[in-house]
Amino acid sequence: MDKTIKLRVKREIDRSNELKILKLKGSLITKGFTEIIHIEDESEDFYLNSFSTSIEHRKEAEDFVLDYISVNNLSDTVTLMGSPDK
């Protein structure tokens, strides 16, 4: 069974942060956490990016995202949405 992970991404960002976010998405795919990332409008200010990963990889994927956000100073740009089973 797969688990959906959601990221809230700010719409208005500079080019540097845009490249970091693209790299994050590419890394999620390259590391095998998912094959596709879905993007939808959440509001005027944010996009909602979501992807499915196996339950076995959920924690590892979430930890990777949180580490990436921290290392790349993206905490004002990307938020890992809380999951009810945490």
Tab-separated table of N, CA and C in Angstrom:
chain	number	residue	atom	x	y	z
A	1	MET	N	0.839	-1.181	0.000
A	1	MET	CA	0.000	0.000	0.000
A	1	MET	C	0.885	1.246	0.000
A	2	ASP	N	0.495	2.242	-0.792
A	2	ASP	CA	1.279	3.465	-0.893
A	2	ASP	C	0.770	4.534	0.062
A	3	LYS	N	1.650	5.450	0.397
A	3	LYS	CA	1.346	6.573	1.269
A	3	LYS	C	1.609	7.852	0.485
A	4	THR	N	0.662	8.786	0.528
A	4	THR	CA	0.835	10.057	-0.168
A	4	THR	C	1.517	11.065	0.750
A	5	ILE	N	2.518	11.716	0.220
A	5	ILE	CA	3.241	12.769	0.929
A	5	ILE	C	2.958	14.074	0.195
A	6	LYS	N	2.643	15.116	0.957
A	6	LYS	CA	2.288	16.400	0.358
A	6	LYS	C	3.247	17.492	0.809
A	7	LEU	N	3.579	18.350	-0.146
A	7	LEU	CA	4.434	19.500	0.112
A	7	LEU	C	3.695	20.763	-0.312
A	8	ARG	N	3.690	21.760	0.543
A	8	ARG	CA	3.131	23.063	0.190
A	8	ARG	C	4.302	23.926	-0.279
A	9	VAL	N	4.193	24.442	-1.508
A	9	VAL	CA	5.272	25.225	-2.101
A	9	VAL	C	4.762	26.627	-2.425
A	10	LYS	N	5.493	27.602	-1.955
A	10	LYS	CA	5.150	28.996	-2.198
A	10	LYS	C	5.210	29.291	-3.695
A	11	ARG	N	4.252	30.055	-4.198
A	11	ARG	CA	4.203	30.381	-5.626
A	11	ARG	C	5.270	31.391	-6.041
A	12	GLU	N	5.362	32.482	-5.324
A	12	GLU	CA	6.274	33.569	-5.695
A	12	GLU	C	7.633	33.340	-5.044
A	13	ILE	N	8.571	32.807	-5.834
A	13	ILE	CA	9.917	32.537	-5.316
A	13	ILE	C	10.958	33.012	-6.325
A	14	ASP	N	12.168	33.204	-5.836
A	14	ASP	CA	13.231	33.634	-6.736
A	14	ASP	C	13.786	32.435	-7.512
A	15	ARG	N	14.570	32.729	-8.505
A	15	ARG	CA	15.110	31.701	-9.404
A	15	ARG	C	15.971	30.677	-8.649
A	16	SER	N	16.745	31.147	-7.691
A	16	SER	CA	17.609	30.254	-6.914
A	16	SER	C	16.785	29.200	-6.166
A	17	ASN	N	15.736	29.645	-5.488
A	17	ASN	CA	14.884	28.696	-4.757
A	17	ASN	C	14.100	27.801	-5.704
A	18	GLU	N	13.728	28.338	-6.857
A	18	GLU	CA	13.032	27.521	-7.852
A	18	GLU	C	13.916	26.359	-8.301
A	19	LEU	N	15.178	26.628	-8.528
A	19	LEU	CA	16.113	25.567	-8.924
A	19	LEU	C	16.302	24.539	-7.807
A	20	LYS	N	16.361	25.007	-6.558
A	20	LYS	CA	16.492	24.085	-5.425
A	20	LYS	C	15.273	23.169	-5.325
A	21	ILE	N	14.089	23.711	-5.559
A	21	ILE	CA	12.867	22.906	-5.492
A	21	ILE	C	12.830	21.884	-6.629
A	22	LEU	N	13.241	22.299	-7.811
A	22	LEU	CA	13.315	21.350	-8.930
A	22	LEU	C	14.302	20.222	-8.625
A	23	LYS	N	15.419	20.566	-7.996
A	23	LYS	CA	16.405	19.556	-7.618
A	23	LYS	C	15.823	18.599	-6.573
A	24	LEU	N	15.064	19.133	-5.624
A	24	LEU	CA	14.407	18.282	-4.616
A	24	LEU	C	13.491	17.275	-5.304
A	25	LYS	N	12.661	17.747	-6.216
A	25	LYS	CA	11.732	16.850	-6.912
A	25	LYS	C	12.481	15.799	-7.721
A	26	GLY	N	13.536	16.229	-8.406
A	26	GLY	CA	14.345	15.285	-9.170
A	26	GLY	C	14.995	14.250	-8.281
A	27	SER	N	15.465	14.677	-7.121
A	27	SER	CA	16.099	13.746	-6.180
A	27	SER	C	15.107	12.727	-5.643
A	28	LEU	N	13.874	13.159	-5.388
A	28	LEU	CA	12.848	12.222	-4.911
A	28	LEU	C	12.601	11.122	-5.938
A	29	ILE	N	12.625	11.496	-7.207
A	29	ILE	CA	12.417	10.517	-8.275
A	29	ILE	C	13.669	9.648	-8.446
A	30	THR	N	14.834	10.265	-8.491
A	30	THR	CA	16.089	9.545	-8.684
A	30	THR	C	16.353	8.543	-7.567
A	31	LYS	N	16.023	8.916	-6.340
A	31	LYS	CA	16.251	8.024	-5.198
A	31	LYS	C	15.205	6.917	-5.113
A	32	GLY	N	14.230	6.935	-6.005
A	32	GLY	CA	13.245	5.860	-6.062
A	32	GLY	C	12.094	5.997	-5.077
A	33	PHE	N	11.909	7.188	-4.499
A	33	PHE	CA	10.790	7.375	-3.584
A	33	PHE	C	9.461	7.433	-4.335
A	34	THR	N	9.497	7.887	-5.587
A	34	THR	CA	8.292	8.007	-6.398
A	34	THR	C	8.675	8.019	-7.872
A	35	GLU	N	7.678	7.899	-8.733
A	35	GLU	CA	7.921	7.997	-10.169
A	35	GLU	C	7.380	9.303	-10.736
A	36	ILE	N	6.445	9.924	-10.032
A	36	ILE	CA	5.818	11.149	-10.521
A	36	ILE	C	5.409	12.025	-9.343
A	37	ILE	N	5.470	13.320	-9.563
A	37	ILE	CA	5.041	14.284	-8.545
A	37	ILE	C	3.907	15.103	-9.152
A	38	HIS	N	2.785	15.118	-8.484
A	38	HIS	CA	1.609	15.846	-8.947
A	38	HIS	C	1.631	17.262	-8.385
A	39	ILE	N	1.244	18.220	-9.211
A	39	ILE	CA	1.216	19.621	-8.799
A	39	ILE	C	-0.183	20.165	-9.042
A	40	GLU	N	-0.737	20.804	-8.013
A	40	GLU	CA	-2.046	21.429	-8.161
A	40	GLU	C	-2.067	22.741	-7.402
A	41	ASP	N	-3.004	23.597	-7.772
A	41	ASP	CA	-3.168	24.860	-7.060
A	41	ASP	C	-3.798	24.592	-5.704
A	42	GLU	N	-3.247	25.210	-4.673
A	42	GLU	CA	-3.866	25.127	-3.360
A	42	GLU	C	-4.591	26.432	-3.050
A	43	SER	N	-3.945	27.545	-3.360
A	43	SER	CA	-4.513	28.867	-3.118
A	43	SER	C	-3.792	29.857	-4.026
A	44	GLU	N	-4.055	31.122	-3.835
A	44	GLU	CA	-3.365	32.141	-4.625
A	44	GLU	C	-1.880	32.204	-4.297
A	45	ASP	N	-1.513	31.740	-3.116
A	45	ASP	CA	-0.130	31.856	-2.659
A	45	ASP	C	0.690	30.573	-2.715
A	46	PHE	N	0.020	29.408	-2.834
A	46	PHE	CA	0.737	28.138	-2.729
A	46	PHE	C	0.281	27.107	-3.769
A	47	TYR	N	1.239	26.252	-4.130
A	47	TYR	CA	0.963	25.038	-4.888
A	47	TYR	C	0.991	23.879	-3.901
A	48	LEU	N	0.308	22.808	-4.235
A	48	LEU	CA	0.376	21.579	-3.463
A	48	LEU	C	1.019	20.527	-4.354
A	49	ASN	N	2.191	20.049	-3.935
A	49	ASN	CA	2.906	18.995	-4.653
A	49	ASN	C	2.709	17.708	-3.869
A	50	SER	N	2.326	16.646	-4.544
A	50	SER	CA	2.120	15.380	-3.835
A	50	SER	C	2.710	14.227	-4.631
A	51	PHE	N	3.125	13.218	-3.887
A	51	PHE	CA	3.634	12.002	-4.513
A	51	PHE	C	3.349	10.824	-3.600
A	52	SER	N	3.265	9.671	-4.213
A	52	SER	CA	3.026	8.440	-3.460
A	52	SER	C	4.320	7.664	-3.338
A	53	THR	N	4.496	7.074	-2.177
A	53	THR	CA	5.655	6.230	-1.930
A	53	THR	C	5.190	5.040	-1.098
A	54	SER	N	5.975	3.996	-1.093
A	54	SER	CA	5.591	2.815	-0.316
A	54	SER	C	5.656	3.138	1.170
A	55	ILE	N	4.870	2.413	1.938
A	55	ILE	CA	4.864	2.626	3.388
A	55	ILE	C	6.265	2.403	3.954
A	56	GLU	N	7.007	1.456	3.377
A	56	GLU	CA	8.357	1.168	3.861
A	56	GLU	C	9.305	2.355	3.652
A	57	HIS	N	9.056	3.182	2.631
A	57	HIS	CA	9.932	4.306	2.323
A	57	HIS	C	9.393	5.651	2.805
A	58	ARG	N	8.207	5.652	3.392
A	58	ARG	CA	7.564	6.910	3.798
A	58	ARG	C	8.441	7.720	4.741
A	59	LYS	N	8.881	7.121	5.823
A	59	LYS	CA	9.686	7.825	6.828
A	59	LYS	C	10.997	8.327	6.219
A	60	GLU	N	11.641	7.489	5.435
A	60	GLU	CA	12.894	7.871	4.785
A	60	GLU	C	12.674	9.051	3.826
A	61	ALA	N	11.583	9.013	3.070
A	61	ALA	CA	11.267	10.103	2.141
A	61	ALA	C	10.981	11.397	2.902
A	62	GLU	N	10.198	11.312	3.968
A	62	GLU	CA	9.895	12.491	4.773
A	62	GLU	C	11.155	13.066	5.409
A	63	ASP	N	12.014	12.205	5.925
A	63	ASP	CA	13.268	12.667	6.519
A	63	ASP	C	14.155	13.333	5.468
A	64	PHE	N	14.191	12.747	4.273
A	64	PHE	CA	14.977	13.332	3.191
A	64	PHE	C	14.465	14.738	2.857
A	65	VAL	N	13.147	14.891	2.736
A	65	VAL	CA	12.551	16.196	2.423
A	65	VAL	C	12.870	17.209	3.519
A	66	LEU	N	12.689	16.817	4.767
A	66	LEU	CA	12.960	17.732	5.883
A	66	LEU	C	14.433	18.151	5.925
A	67	ASP	N	15.327	17.200	5.705
A	67	ASP	CA	16.756	17.518	5.671
A	67	ASP	C	17.071	18.459	4.513
A	68	TYR	N	16.501	18.183	3.358
A	68	TYR	CA	16.744	19.007	2.178
A	68	TYR	C	16.263	20.437	2.420
A	69	ILE	N	15.080	20.577	2.986
A	69	ILE	CA	14.536	21.906	3.291
A	69	ILE	C	15.479	22.652	4.232
A	70	SER	N	15.959	21.979	5.252
A	70	SER	CA	16.845	22.603	6.239
A	70	SER	C	18.185	23.003	5.631
A	71	VAL	N	18.832	22.082	4.939
A	71	VAL	CA	20.158	22.327	4.369
A	71	VAL	C	20.118	23.443	3.323
A	72	ASN	N	19.018	23.534	2.576
A	72	ASN	CA	18.913	24.508	1.493
A	72	ASN	C	18.146	25.775	1.871
A	73	ASN	N	17.894	25.946	3.172
A	73	ASN	CA	17.218	27.151	3.662
A	73	ASN	C	15.904	27.427	2.934
A	74	LEU	N	15.078	26.407	2.822
A	74	LEU	CA	13.803	26.526	2.117
A	74	LEU	C	12.603	26.525	3.060
A	75	SER	N	12.822	26.710	4.344
A	75	SER	CA	11.716	26.609	5.306
A	75	SER	C	10.639	27.663	5.088
A	76	ASP	N	10.978	28.797	4.456
A	76	ASP	CA	9.968	29.805	4.152
A	76	ASP	C	9.282	29.539	2.814
A	77	THR	N	9.761	28.534	2.083
A	77	THR	CA	9.275	28.260	0.734
A	77	THR	C	8.530	26.938	0.618
A	78	VAL	N	9.014	25.898	1.302
A	78	VAL	CA	8.440	24.552	1.210
A	78	VAL	C	8.087	24.050	2.602
A	79	THR	N	6.894	23.453	2.719
A	79	THR	CA	6.459	22.874	3.982
A	79	THR	C	6.000	21.445	3.736
A	80	LEU	N	6.516	20.514	4.520
A	80	LEU	CA	6.014	19.143	4.483
A	80	LEU	C	4.712	19.131	5.251
A	81	MET	N	3.642	18.750	4.577
A	81	MET	CA	2.323	18.736	5.215
A	81	MET	C	2.248	17.556	6.180
A	82	GLY	N	1.717	17.783	7.349
A	82	GLY	CA	1.600	16.740	8.361
A	82	GLY	C	0.729	15.603	7.903
A	83	SER	N	1.075	14.409	8.308
A	83	SER	CA	0.252	13.250	7.990
A	83	SER	C	-0.422	12.751	9.257
A	84	PRO	N	-1.663	12.284	9.170
A	84	PRO	CA	-2.407	11.888	10.351
A	84	PRO	C	-1.823	10.708	11.124
A	85	ASP	N	-0.975	9.899	10.476
A	85	ASP	CA	-0.447	8.722	11.153
A	85	ASP	C	0.951	8.957	11.710
A	86	LYS	N	1.385	10.190	11.831
A	86	LYS	CA	2.717	10.474	12.393
A	86	LYS	C	2.685	10.371	13.898
